Amino acid sequence: MSEATETTAARAGGCPFPHGAAAAAGGCPVSANAAAFDPFSDGYQQDPPEYVRWAREQEPVFYSPQLGYWVVTRYDDIKAIFRDNLTFSPSIALEKITPTGPEANAVLASYGYAMNRTLVNEDEPAHMPRRRVLMEPFTPEHLKHHEPMVRRLTREYVDRFIDTGRADLVDQMLWEVPLTVALHFLGVPEEDMDLMRQYSIAHTVNTWGRPRPEEQVAVAHAVGNFWQFAGKVLEKMRQNPDGPGWMQYGIRKQKEYPEIVTDSYLHSMMMAGIVAAHETTANATANAMKLLLQHPHAWRELCEDPSLIPNAVEECLRHNGSVAAWRRLATKDTQVGGIDIPAGAKLLIVTSSANHDERHFADADCFDIRRENSSDHVTFGYGSHQCMGKNLARMEMQIFLEAFTRRLPHMRLAEQSFSYVPNTSFRGPEHLWVEWDPAQNPERRQATLPERQGAVRIGEPSTHALARPVIVERVSTAANGIVRLRLVAPEGASLPRWAPGAHIDVECGDTGLSRQYSLCGDPADTLAFEIAVLRETESRGGSEWIHDAVREGMRLRIRGPRNHFRLDEEGRRAIFVAGGIGITPVSAMARRAKELGIDYALHYSGRSRATMAFIDELAQLHGERLHLHVSDEGTRHDFGTLVVDAHTRVYACGPARLLDALTACSEAWPDDALRVEHFAASASQLDPANEHAFEVELKDSGLVLNVAAGQSVLDALRRANIDVQSDCEEGLCGSCEVRVLAGEIDHRDVVLTRAERETHTRMMTCCSRAKGRRVILEL
Ligand code: FES
């Protein structure tokens, strides 16, 4: 092949590598695995992330000669592609799997079929102005009023089969309910719903299926009818433009922005909207139910604690979502993951593989309904083309799971093998058979089972609510006034891994109190958490409850572990300073420093030896590195004697008095030498009278948001449908951190160090604000 011909081949999707005589000596650079890659094979259909595991690990970006696409498999590369929708155009996102023949095309033309680009596959500059104008009905605030409708439909469909003992959830519920929800959301009049429902199925086959040539004509007639009928329904909606649906909203916006929201655009969006909202949610729920019933322990936990449902939905979307891959077109020569990609190349970005990338999700194959970063998944895409309906889908899935866990907690998977409609992108089992014993239905014992609180949270879930049960295995005395608890998971299960410095939140029975206690055991022991609690008579009663009410064998609810106080494991020197009960996190850190061979000293202050926990253990483990400062023995700690150089980190936990004195001393130390454990935020409540409003530009999403004087950045992001994780929401934990591209930040968190703050490259969106009138964020 000459160079010119080869370039042409690359642009047309042929093998992009030179195969001339010189290159032949080295052979074709397409690896054997890449050559064998076939997304229509059973391996990909059954489990896409597993099928491309080899690629994720060895060849994250490769060319597939069979498909004529470049395949991208790692999280960071895929996010970078979503971020740049100019270099990576979405225009091929909905390209038909099987192009229609001339006869079917003629049929479509006879109906005046003129499906245009829609939000999913249109390029800039047309796309963002439309997205901005049409977005509001998808925001959490506006979705609320659809919740009763989804609950009603869910109830009616479950009623139909609850007494039968066996059902195909796909055929008997999951296919129809999301479709009906989509029709309601769009504002389709009730009397037109049945016909719309029938037609939309033909449209799915037209786009994603592989109709045989003789079927194509029949499908084309159905799609043509759908197109015409959608047009008629749209006309009807125009007569009543004040209706509550998204289409009516679009009709109203058309009056304001006629050149942005055109007739043909509304017509196309109505058809595309039905399909998008319907099939992805139906498949996602079927995948989720399959996954949960395959993990009976997780299913039981959801049945017992509905507040786990929102995060479980995210973990299901991460682990086995309904969108396995998206497609993009390179508009210029570029690179992905260091690999050259020519202009005109088509890319298959395997989002399901990104969701299993160990570089982003620890123990990625493990299905963990409490995973803290589940909602980082890219099943909804990311950036300016992220699925607009994501929060509607989340709401539906949460309501379905709430109903199933409440009304059919004894449901199990029936014996079956699973089949999938072969395609690269959308996946869910064609059937999902479940069975149960109707005699055990909870409703036979209690006619009305009240819907459970906490199961539905519109928008991205907060990890704050994720509680887990533990059993108190041992209660012992660690010192005067200090009790030590060893907590284990029920049924001997293992507990999440933690790093020194981590703490858990303990719910104090029905007092309504929740208290944070640092973990002080051995992180290598995955079967137990250990905490030590000082009785504090001056406080609000959490520690007194633990001392007085907690007994061995008792069941407690905890949240976490979380870590705001990490040891720098790369550090050369560490000084640990603990006062009183502050020894708990510090003891775990000092143990780790010893394991790592870090040069360290441990200073431990207290009133008297009798009140100081763990003295013997610490002396045994740390020998001369332990320095005790005991008031009633006259050995007070003089912080001025500490030698802190540029390689030293000082980690401190203890009473405010000790920390204040240490902070004063730290003025003379290198920047960032001192790290302090905080259990309370320093930021106060927002006072709008003393704040100013500002703008936040979101680089990846193409939006500009106004943050009011009395509003947090996190709140403004949520209202605009932008996902940002959060936990403490008071500047303590770091989970809401985002990257800052421009603008100065007024930092109000206790997470970032002094030097980190000064760079103005990161901010905690729950509390920090712009110093000036505008900041630009990488979101
Ligand atoms: Fe914890 Fe913002 S949510 S720092």
JSON list of C-alpha atoms in Angstrom, two decimals, residues 311-501:
[
{"chain": "A", "resi": 311, "resn": "ASN", "atom": "CA", "xyz": [-25.80, 3.50, 46.57]},
{"chain": "A", "resi": 312, "resn": "ALA", "atom": "CA", "xyz": [-26.62, -0.09, 45.58]},
{"chain": "A", "resi": 313, "resn": "VAL", "atom": "CA", "xyz": [-28.17, 1.28, 42.38]},
{"chain": "A", "resi": 314, "resn": "GLU", "atom": "CA", "xyz": [-24.90, 3.11, 41.62]},
{"chain": "A", "resi": 315, "resn": "GLU", "atom": "CA", "xyz": [-22.85, -0.01, 42.31]},
{"chain": "A", "resi": 316, "resn": "CYS", "atom": "CA", "xyz": [-25.13, -2.03, 40.00]},
{"chain": "A", "resi": 317, "resn": "LEU", "atom": "CA", "xyz": [-24.72, 0.63, 37.29]},
{"chain": "A", "resi": 318, "resn": "ARG", "atom": "CA", "xyz": [-20.97, 0.46, 37.78]},
{"chain": "A", "resi": 319, "resn": "HIS", "atom": "CA", "xyz": [-20.61, -3.28, 37.97]},
{"chain": "A", "resi": 320, "resn": "ASN", "atom": "CA", "xyz": [-23.08, -4.22, 35.26]},
{"chain": "A", "resi": 321, "resn": "GLY", "atom": "CA", "xyz": [-24.76, -1.21, 33.68]},
{"chain": "A", "resi": 322, "resn": "SER", "atom": "CA", "xyz": [-27.00, -1.25, 30.64]},
{"chain": "A", "resi": 323, "resn": "VAL", "atom": "CA", "xyz": [-24.59, 0.71, 28.45]},
{"chain": "A", "resi": 324, "resn": "ALA", "atom": "CA", "xyz": [-21.47, -1.34, 27.74]},
{"chain": "A", "resi": 325, "resn": "ALA", "atom": "CA", "xyz": [-19.80, 1.05, 25.30]},
{"chain": "A", "resi": 326, "resn": "TRP", "atom": "CA", "xyz": [-20.21, 4.28, 23.38]},
{"chain": "A", "resi": 327, "resn": "ARG", "atom": "CA", "xyz": [-18.83, 5.37, 20.04]},
{"chain": "A", "resi": 328, "resn": "ARG", "atom": "CA", "xyz": [-16.91, 8.44, 18.95]},
{"chain": "A", "resi": 329, "resn": "LEU", "atom": "CA", "xyz": [-15.31, 9.72, 15.74]},
{"chain": "A", "resi": 330, "resn": "ALA", "atom": "CA", "xyz": [-11.84, 11.32, 15.78]},
{"chain": "A", "resi": 331, "resn": "THR", "atom": "CA", "xyz": [-12.12, 14.66, 13.94]},
{"chain": "A", "resi": 332, "resn": "LYS", "atom": "CA", "xyz": [-8.35, 15.18, 13.73]},
{"chain": "A", "resi": 333, "resn": "ASP", "atom": "CA", "xyz": [-5.10, 13.30, 14.25]},
{"chain": "A", "resi": 334, "resn": "THR", "atom": "CA", "xyz": [-4.77, 12.83, 17.97]},
{"chain": "A", "resi": 335, "resn": "GLN", "atom": "CA", "xyz": [-3.61, 10.48, 20.71]},
{"chain": "A", "resi": 336, "resn": "VAL", "atom": "CA", "xyz": [-5.40, 8.35, 23.27]},
{"chain": "A", "resi": 337, "resn": "GLY", "atom": "CA", "xyz": [-3.35, 6.82, 26.09]},
{"chain": "A", "resi": 338, "resn": "GLY", "atom": "CA", "xyz": [-0.17, 7.60, 24.14]},
{"chain": "A", "resi": 339, "resn": "ILE", "atom": "CA", "xyz": [-1.39, 5.78, 20.99]},
{"chain": "A", "resi": 340, "resn": "ASP", "atom": "CA", "xyz": [-1.68, 7.73, 17.71]},
{"chain": "A", "resi": 341, "resn": "ILE", "atom": "CA", "xyz": [-5.22, 7.88, 16.39]},
{"chain": "A", "resi": 342, "resn": "PRO", "atom": "CA", "xyz": [-5.73, 9.19, 12.84]},
{"chain": "A", "resi": 343, "resn": "ALA", "atom": "CA", "xyz": [-8.41, 11.69, 11.85]},
{"chain": "A", "resi": 344, "resn": "GLY", "atom": "CA", "xyz": [-11.52, 9.83, 10.71]},
{"chain": "A", "resi": 345, "resn": "ALA", "atom": "CA", "xyz": [-10.90, 6.87, 13.02]},
{"chain": "A", "resi": 346, "resn": "LYS", "atom": "CA", "xyz": [-13.88, 5.39, 14.81]},
{"chain": "A", "resi": 347, "resn": "LEU", "atom": "CA", "xyz": [-13.58, 4.62, 18.50]},
{"chain": "A", "resi": 348, "resn": "LEU", "atom": "CA", "xyz": [-15.43, 2.10, 20.61]},
{"chain": "A", "resi": 349, "resn": "ILE", "atom": "CA", "xyz": [-15.05, 3.34, 24.17]},
{"chain": "A", "resi": 350, "resn": "VAL", "atom": "CA", "xyz": [-15.87, 0.44, 26.43]},
{"chain": "A", "resi": 351, "resn": "THR", "atom": "CA", "xyz": [-17.34, 2.24, 29.43]},
{"chain": "A", "resi": 352, "resn": "SER", "atom": "CA", "xyz": [-18.14, -1.05, 31.15]},
{"chain": "A", "resi": 353, "resn": "SER", "atom": "CA", "xyz": [-14.41, -1.80, 31.09]},
{"chain": "A", "resi": 354, "resn": "ALA", "atom": "CA", "xyz": [-13.60, 1.65, 32.54]},
{"chain": "A", "resi": 355, "resn": "ASN", "atom": "CA", "xyz": [-16.00, 0.80, 35.37]},
{"chain": "A", "resi": 356, "resn": "HIS", "atom": "CA", "xyz": [-13.82, -2.22, 36.22]},
{"chain": "A", "resi": 357, "resn": "ASP", "atom": "CA", "xyz": [-10.50, -0.40, 36.00]},
{"chain": "A", "resi": 358, "resn": "GLU", "atom": "CA", "xyz": [-8.46, -1.14, 39.12]},
{"chain": "A", "resi": 359, "resn": "ARG", "atom": "CA", "xyz": [-6.69, 2.17, 38.69]},
{"chain": "A", "resi": 360, "resn": "HIS", "atom": "CA", "xyz": [-9.88, 3.94, 39.65]},
{"chain": "A", "resi": 361, "resn": "PHE", "atom": "CA", "xyz": [-11.98, 1.38, 41.57]},
{"chain": "A", "resi": 362, "resn": "ALA", "atom": "CA", "xyz": [-10.16, -0.62, 44.26]},
{"chain": "A", "resi": 363, "resn": "ASP", "atom": "CA", "xyz": [-10.92, -4.35, 44.01]},
{"chain": "A", "resi": 364, "resn": "ALA", "atom": "CA", "xyz": [-12.98, -3.41, 40.96]},
{"chain": "A", "resi": 365, "resn": "ASP", "atom": "CA", "xyz": [-14.54, -6.80, 40.27]},
{"chain": "A", "resi": 366, "resn": "CYS", "atom": "CA", "xyz": [-15.90, -7.04, 43.79]},
{"chain": "A", "resi": 367, "resn": "PHE", "atom": "CA", "xyz": [-19.61, -6.14, 44.01]},
{"chain": "A", "resi": 368, "resn": "ASP", "atom": "CA", "xyz": [-19.84, -3.87, 47.07]},
{"chain": "A", "resi": 369, "resn": "ILE", "atom": "CA", "xyz": [-23.07, -1.97, 47.66]},
{"chain": "A", "resi": 370, "resn": "ARG", "atom": "CA", "xyz": [-21.25, 0.31, 50.12]},
{"chain": "A", "resi": 371, "resn": "ARG", "atom": "CA", "xyz": [-18.44, 1.23, 47.74]},
{"chain": "A", "resi": 372, "resn": "GLU", "atom": "CA", "xyz": [-17.76, 4.91, 48.30]},
{"chain": "A", "resi": 373, "resn": "ASN", "atom": "CA", "xyz": [-16.93, 5.88, 44.72]},
{"chain": "A", "resi": 374, "resn": "SER", "atom": "CA", "xyz": [-19.50, 3.73, 42.88]},
{"chain": "A", "resi": 375, "resn": "SER", "atom": "CA", "xyz": [-21.09, 6.81, 41.36]},
{"chain": "A", "resi": 376, "resn": "ASP", "atom": "CA", "xyz": [-17.84, 7.66, 39.58]},
{"chain": "A", "resi": 377, "resn": "HIS", "atom": "CA", "xyz": [-18.95, 5.10, 36.98]},
{"chain": "A", "resi": 378, "resn": "VAL", "atom": "CA", "xyz": [-19.18, 6.27, 33.37]},
{"chain": "A", "resi": 379, "resn": "THR", "atom": "CA", "xyz": [-22.29, 4.29, 32.48]},
{"chain": "A", "resi": 380, "resn": "PHE", "atom": "CA", "xyz": [-24.13, 7.59, 31.98]},
{"chain": "A", "resi": 381, "resn": "GLY", "atom": "CA", "xyz": [-21.14, 9.00, 30.07]},
{"chain": "A", "resi": 382, "resn": "TYR", "atom": "CA", "xyz": [-19.49, 12.16, 31.31]},
{"chain": "A", "resi": 383, "resn": "GLY", "atom": "CA", "xyz": [-19.25, 15.84, 30.45]},
{"chain": "A", "resi": 384, "resn": "SER", "atom": "CA", "xyz": [-21.37, 17.72, 27.99]},
{"chain": "A", "resi": 385, "resn": "HIS", "atom": "CA", "xyz": [-23.00, 14.60, 26.55]},
{"chain": "A", "resi": 386, "resn": "GLN", "atom": "CA", "xyz": [-23.71, 12.89, 29.84]},
{"chain": "A", "resi": 387, "resn": "CYS", "atom": "CA", "xyz": [-27.13, 11.23, 29.87]},
{"chain": "A", "resi": 388, "resn": "MET", "atom": "CA", "xyz": [-29.68, 13.95, 30.70]},
{"chain": "A", "resi": 389, "resn": "GLY", "atom": "CA", "xyz": [-32.14, 11.38, 32.00]},
{"chain": "A", "resi": 390, "resn": "LYS", "atom": "CA", "xyz": [-29.73, 9.85, 34.53]},
{"chain": "A", "resi": 391, "resn": "ASN", "atom": "CA", "xyz": [-31.64, 11.07, 37.57]},
{"chain": "A", "resi": 392, "resn": "LEU", "atom": "CA", "xyz": [-34.95, 9.86, 36.18]},
{"chain": "A", "resi": 393, "resn": "ALA", "atom": "CA", "xyz": [-33.36, 6.43, 35.62]},
{"chain": "A", "resi": 394, "resn": "ARG", "atom": "CA", "xyz": [-31.88, 6.44, 39.13]},
{"chain": "A", "resi": 395, "resn": "MET", "atom": "CA", "xyz": [-35.24, 7.35, 40.63]},
{"chain": "A", "resi": 396, "resn": "GLU", "atom": "CA", "xyz": [-37.04, 4.56, 38.76]},
{"chain": "A", "resi": 397, "resn": "MET", "atom": "CA", "xyz": [-34.46, 1.96, 39.71]},
{"chain": "A", "resi": 398, "resn": "GLN", "atom": "CA", "xyz": [-34.59, 2.98, 43.36]},
{"chain": "A", "resi": 399, "resn": "ILE", "atom": "CA", "xyz": [-38.38, 2.79, 43.40]},
{"chain": "A", "resi": 400, "resn": "PHE", "atom": "CA", "xyz": [-38.35, -0.65, 41.75]},
{"chain": "A", "resi": 401, "resn": "LEU", "atom": "CA", "xyz": [-35.81, -1.95, 44.26]},
{"chain": "A", "resi": 402, "resn": "GLU", "atom": "CA", "xyz": [-37.74, -0.45, 47.16]},
{"chain": "A", "resi": 403, "resn": "ALA", "atom": "CA", "xyz": [-40.87, -2.28, 46.00]},
{"chain": "A", "resi": 404, "resn": "PHE", "atom": "CA", "xyz": [-39.11, -5.61, 45.38]},
{"chain": "A", "resi": 405, "resn": "THR", "atom": "CA", "xyz": [-37.20, -5.60, 48.67]},
{"chain": "A", "resi": 406, "resn": "ARG", "atom": "CA", "xyz": [-40.35, -4.69, 50.63]},
{"chain": "A", "resi": 407, "resn": "ARG", "atom": "CA", "xyz": [-42.92, -6.87, 48.90]},
{"chain": "A", "resi": 408, "resn": "LEU", "atom": "CA", "xyz": [-40.82, -9.80, 47.65]},
{"chain": "A", "resi": 409, "resn": "PRO", "atom": "CA", "xyz": [-37.77, -10.06, 49.91]},
{"chain": "A", "resi": 410, "resn": "HIS", "atom": "CA", "xyz": [-37.87, -13.87, 49.53]},
{"chain": "A", "resi": 411, "resn": "MET", "atom": "CA", "xyz": [-37.50, -13.65, 45.73]},
{"chain": "A", "resi": 412, "resn": "ARG", "atom": "CA", "xyz": [-34.69, -15.70, 44.16]},
{"chain": "A", "resi": 413, "resn": "LEU", "atom": "CA", "xyz": [-33.34, -16.31, 40.67]},
{"chain": "A", "resi": 414, "resn": "ALA", "atom": "CA", "xyz": [-34.92, -19.26, 38.86]},
{"chain": "A", "resi": 415, "resn": "GLU", "atom": "CA", "xyz": [-32.74, -21.75, 36.97]},
{"chain": "A", "resi": 416, "resn": "GLN", "atom": "CA", "xyz": [-32.10, -20.26, 33.53]},
{"chain": "A", "resi": 417, "resn": "SER", "atom": "CA", "xyz": [-29.46, -19.26, 31.05]},
{"chain": "A", "resi": 418, "resn": "PHE", "atom": "CA", "xyz": [-29.28, -15.62, 30.02]},
{"chain": "A", "resi": 419, "resn": "SER", "atom": "CA", "xyz": [-29.42, -14.36, 26.46]},
{"chain": "A", "resi": 420, "resn": "TYR", "atom": "CA", "xyz": [-28.63, -10.86, 25.18]},
{"chain": "A", "resi": 421, "resn": "VAL", "atom": "CA", "xyz": [-29.58, -9.10, 21.94]},
{"chain": "A", "resi": 422, "resn": "PRO", "atom": "CA", "xyz": [-26.21, -8.95, 20.17]},
{"chain": "A", "resi": 423, "resn": "ASN", "atom": "CA", "xyz": [-24.92, -5.39, 19.89]},
{"chain": "A", "resi": 424, "resn": "THR", "atom": "CA", "xyz": [-21.91, -3.40, 21.02]},
{"chain": "A", "resi": 425, "resn": "SER", "atom": "CA", "xyz": [-23.53, -0.99, 23.39]},
{"chain": "A", "resi": 426, "resn": "PHE", "atom": "CA", "xyz": [-26.84, -1.74, 25.06]},
{"chain": "A", "resi": 427, "resn": "ARG", "atom": "CA", "xyz": [-27.14, -4.82, 27.16]},
{"chain": "A", "resi": 428, "resn": "GLY", "atom": "CA", "xyz": [-29.53, -6.50, 29.50]},
{"chain": "A", "resi": 429, "resn": "PRO", "atom": "CA", "xyz": [-30.91, -10.05, 29.71]},
{"chain": "A", "resi": 430, "resn": "GLU", "atom": "CA", "xyz": [-33.83, -10.71, 27.37]},
{"chain": "A", "resi": 431, "resn": "HIS", "atom": "CA", "xyz": [-35.59, -12.54, 30.19]},
{"chain": "A", "resi": 432, "resn": "LEU", "atom": "CA", "xyz": [-35.12, -12.61, 33.94]},
{"chain": "A", "resi": 433, "resn": "TRP", "atom": "CA", "xyz": [-37.06, -15.38, 35.63]},
{"chain": "A", "resi": 434, "resn": "VAL", "atom": "CA", "xyz": [-37.52, -15.12, 39.39]},
{"chain": "A", "resi": 435, "resn": "GLU", "atom": "CA", "xyz": [-39.53, -17.24, 41.81]},
{"chain": "A", "resi": 436, "resn": "TRP", "atom": "CA", "xyz": [-40.76, -17.17, 45.40]},
{"chain": "A", "resi": 437, "resn": "ASP", "atom": "CA", "xyz": [-43.26, -18.82, 47.69]},
{"chain": "A", "resi": 438, "resn": "PRO", "atom": "CA", "xyz": [-46.42, -16.65, 47.67]},
{"chain": "A", "resi": 439, "resn": "ALA", "atom": "CA", "xyz": [-47.42, -18.08, 51.05]},
{"chain": "A", "resi": 440, "resn": "GLN", "atom": "CA", "xyz": [-44.41, -16.23, 52.48]},
{"chain": "A", "resi": 441, "resn": "ASN", "atom": "CA", "xyz": [-45.38, -12.85, 50.99]},
{"chain": "A", "resi": 442, "resn": "PRO", "atom": "CA", "xyz": [-45.09, -10.30, 53.80]},
{"chain": "A", "resi": 443, "resn": "GLU", "atom": "CA", "xyz": [-48.43, -8.83, 52.66]},
{"chain": "A", "resi": 444, "resn": "ARG", "atom": "CA", "xyz": [-50.21, -11.99, 53.75]},
{"chain": "A", "resi": 445, "resn": "ARG", "atom": "CA", "xyz": [-49.18, -11.18, 57.31]},
{"chain": "A", "resi": 446, "resn": "GLN", "atom": "CA", "xyz": [-49.60, -7.42, 57.12]},
{"chain": "A", "resi": 447, "resn": "ALA", "atom": "CA", "xyz": [-51.98, -6.11, 54.47]},
{"chain": "A", "resi": 448, "resn": "THR", "atom": "CA", "xyz": [-50.37, -2.70, 53.98]},
{"chain": "A", "resi": 449, "resn": "LEU", "atom": "CA", "xyz": [-46.64, -2.52, 54.06]},
{"chain": "A", "resi": 450, "resn": "PRO", "atom": "CA", "xyz": [-45.69, 1.13, 54.36]},
{"chain": "A", "resi": 451, "resn": "GLU", "atom": "CA", "xyz": [-43.16, 2.40, 51.84]},
{"chain": "A", "resi": 452, "resn": "ARG", "atom": "CA", "xyz": [-39.79, 2.70, 53.47]},
{"chain": "A", "resi": 453, "resn": "GLN", "atom": "CA", "xyz": [-37.97, 5.94, 54.14]},
{"chain": "A", "resi": 454, "resn": "GLY", "atom": "CA", "xyz": [-34.54, 6.59, 52.74]},
{"chain": "A", "resi": 455, "resn": "ALA", "atom": "CA", "xyz": [-34.89, 4.26, 49.75]},
{"chain": "A", "resi": 456, "resn": "VAL", "atom": "CA", "xyz": [-35.24, 7.02, 47.18]},
{"chain": "A", "resi": 457, "resn": "ARG", "atom": "CA", "xyz": [-32.87, 9.92, 46.81]},
{"chain": "A", "resi": 458, "resn": "ILE", "atom": "CA", "xyz": [-33.20, 11.89, 43.61]},
{"chain": "A", "resi": 459, "resn": "GLY", "atom": "CA", "xyz": [-29.76, 12.86, 42.33]},
{"chain": "A", "resi": 460, "resn": "GLU", "atom": "CA", "xyz": [-26.38, 11.39, 43.10]},
{"chain": "A", "resi": 461, "resn": "PRO", "atom": "CA", "xyz": [-26.31, 9.41, 46.36]},
{"chain": "A", "resi": 462, "resn": "SER", "atom": "CA", "xyz": [-24.35, 10.62, 49.33]},
{"chain": "A", "resi": 463, "resn": "THR", "atom": "CA", "xyz": [-22.15, 8.06, 51.02]},
{"chain": "A", "resi": 464, "resn": "HIS", "atom": "CA", "xyz": [-23.00, 9.67, 54.32]},
{"chain": "A", "resi": 465, "resn": "ALA", "atom": "CA", "xyz": [-26.03, 7.47, 54.83]},
{"chain": "A", "resi": 466, "resn": "LEU", "atom": "CA", "xyz": [-24.27, 4.15, 54.30]},
{"chain": "A", "resi": 467, "resn": "ALA", "atom": "CA", "xyz": [-24.50, 2.26, 57.57]},
{"chain": "A", "resi": 468, "resn": "ARG", "atom": "CA", "xyz": [-23.46, -1.33, 58.31]},
{"chain": "A", "resi": 469, "resn": "PRO", "atom": "CA", "xyz": [-24.34, -3.60, 61.21]},
{"chain": "A", "resi": 470, "resn": "VAL", "atom": "CA", "xyz": [-21.62, -4.96, 63.52]},
{"chain": "A", "resi": 471, "resn": "ILE", "atom": "CA", "xyz": [-21.64, -7.16, 66.61]},
{"chain": "A", "resi": 472, "resn": "VAL", "atom": "CA", "xyz": [-19.80, -6.20, 69.78]},
{"chain": "A", "resi": 473, "resn": "GLU", "atom": "CA", "xyz": [-17.51, -9.19, 70.27]},
{"chain": "A", "resi": 474, "resn": "ARG", "atom": "CA", "xyz": [-15.54, -7.95, 73.28]},
{"chain": "A", "resi": 475, "resn": "VAL", "atom": "CA", "xyz": [-15.74, -5.11, 75.80]},
{"chain": "A", "resi": 476, "resn": "SER", "atom": "CA", "xyz": [-12.67, -4.46, 77.97]},
{"chain": "A", "resi": 477, "resn": "THR", "atom": "CA", "xyz": [-11.16, -1.69, 80.06]},
{"chain": "A", "resi": 478, "resn": "ALA", "atom": "CA", "xyz": [-8.20, 0.08, 78.44]},
{"chain": "A", "resi": 479, "resn": "ALA", "atom": "CA", "xyz": [-7.53, 2.58, 81.27]},
{"chain": "A", "resi": 480, "resn": "ASN", "atom": "CA", "xyz": [-9.50, 4.48, 83.91]},
{"chain": "A", "resi": 481, "resn": "GLY", "atom": "CA", "xyz": [-12.59, 5.81, 82.17]},
{"chain": "A", "resi": 482, "resn": "ILE", "atom": "CA", "xyz": [-11.67, 4.23, 78.79]},
{"chain": "A", "resi": 483, "resn": "VAL", "atom": "CA", "xyz": [-13.51, 1.25, 77.36]},
{"chain": "A", "resi": 484, "resn": "ARG", "atom": "CA", "xyz": [-12.21, -0.75, 74.41]},
{"chain": "A", "resi": 485, "resn": "LEU", "atom": "CA", "xyz": [-14.62, -2.42, 71.97]},
{"chain": "A", "resi": 486, "resn": "ARG", "atom": "CA", "xyz": [-13.89, -5.12, 69.43]},
{"chain": "A", "resi": 487, "resn": "LEU", "atom": "CA", "xyz": [-16.53, -5.09, 66.67]},
{"chain": "A", "resi": 488, "resn": "VAL", "atom": "CA", "xyz": [-17.05, -7.83, 64.08]},
{"chain": "A", "resi": 489, "resn": "ALA", "atom": "CA", "xyz": [-19.33, -8.25, 61.08]},
{"chain": "A", "resi": 490, "resn": "PRO", "atom": "CA", "xyz": [-22.35, -10.56, 61.45]},
{"chain": "A", "resi": 491, "resn": "GLU", "atom": "CA", "xyz": [-21.78, -14.14, 60.26]},
{"chain": "A", "resi": 492, "resn": "GLY", "atom": "CA", "xyz": [-18.01, -13.76, 60.42]},
{"chain": "A", "resi": 493, "resn": "ALA", "atom": "CA", "xyz": [-17.84, -11.76, 57.17]},
{"chain": "A", "resi": 494, "resn": "SER", "atom": "CA", "xyz": [-14.81, -9.60, 56.66]},
{"chain": "A", "resi": 495, "resn": "LEU", "atom": "CA", "xyz": [-14.91, -5.85, 57.15]},
{"chain": "A", "resi": 496, "resn": "PRO", "atom": "CA", "xyz": [-13.65, -3.21, 54.72]},
{"chain": "A", "resi": 497, "resn": "ARG", "atom": "CA", "xyz": [-9.96, -2.50, 54.68]},
{"chain": "A", "resi": 498, "resn": "TRP", "atom": "CA", "xyz": [-8.81, 0.66, 56.43]},
{"chain": "A", "resi": 499, "resn": "ALA", "atom": "CA", "xyz": [-5.63, 2.65, 56.72]},
{"chain": "A", "resi": 500, "resn": "PRO", "atom": "CA", "xyz": [-4.18, 4.08, 59.95]},
{"chain": "A", "resi": 501, "resn": "GLY", "atom": "CA", "xyz": [-5.82, 7.38, 60.86]}
]
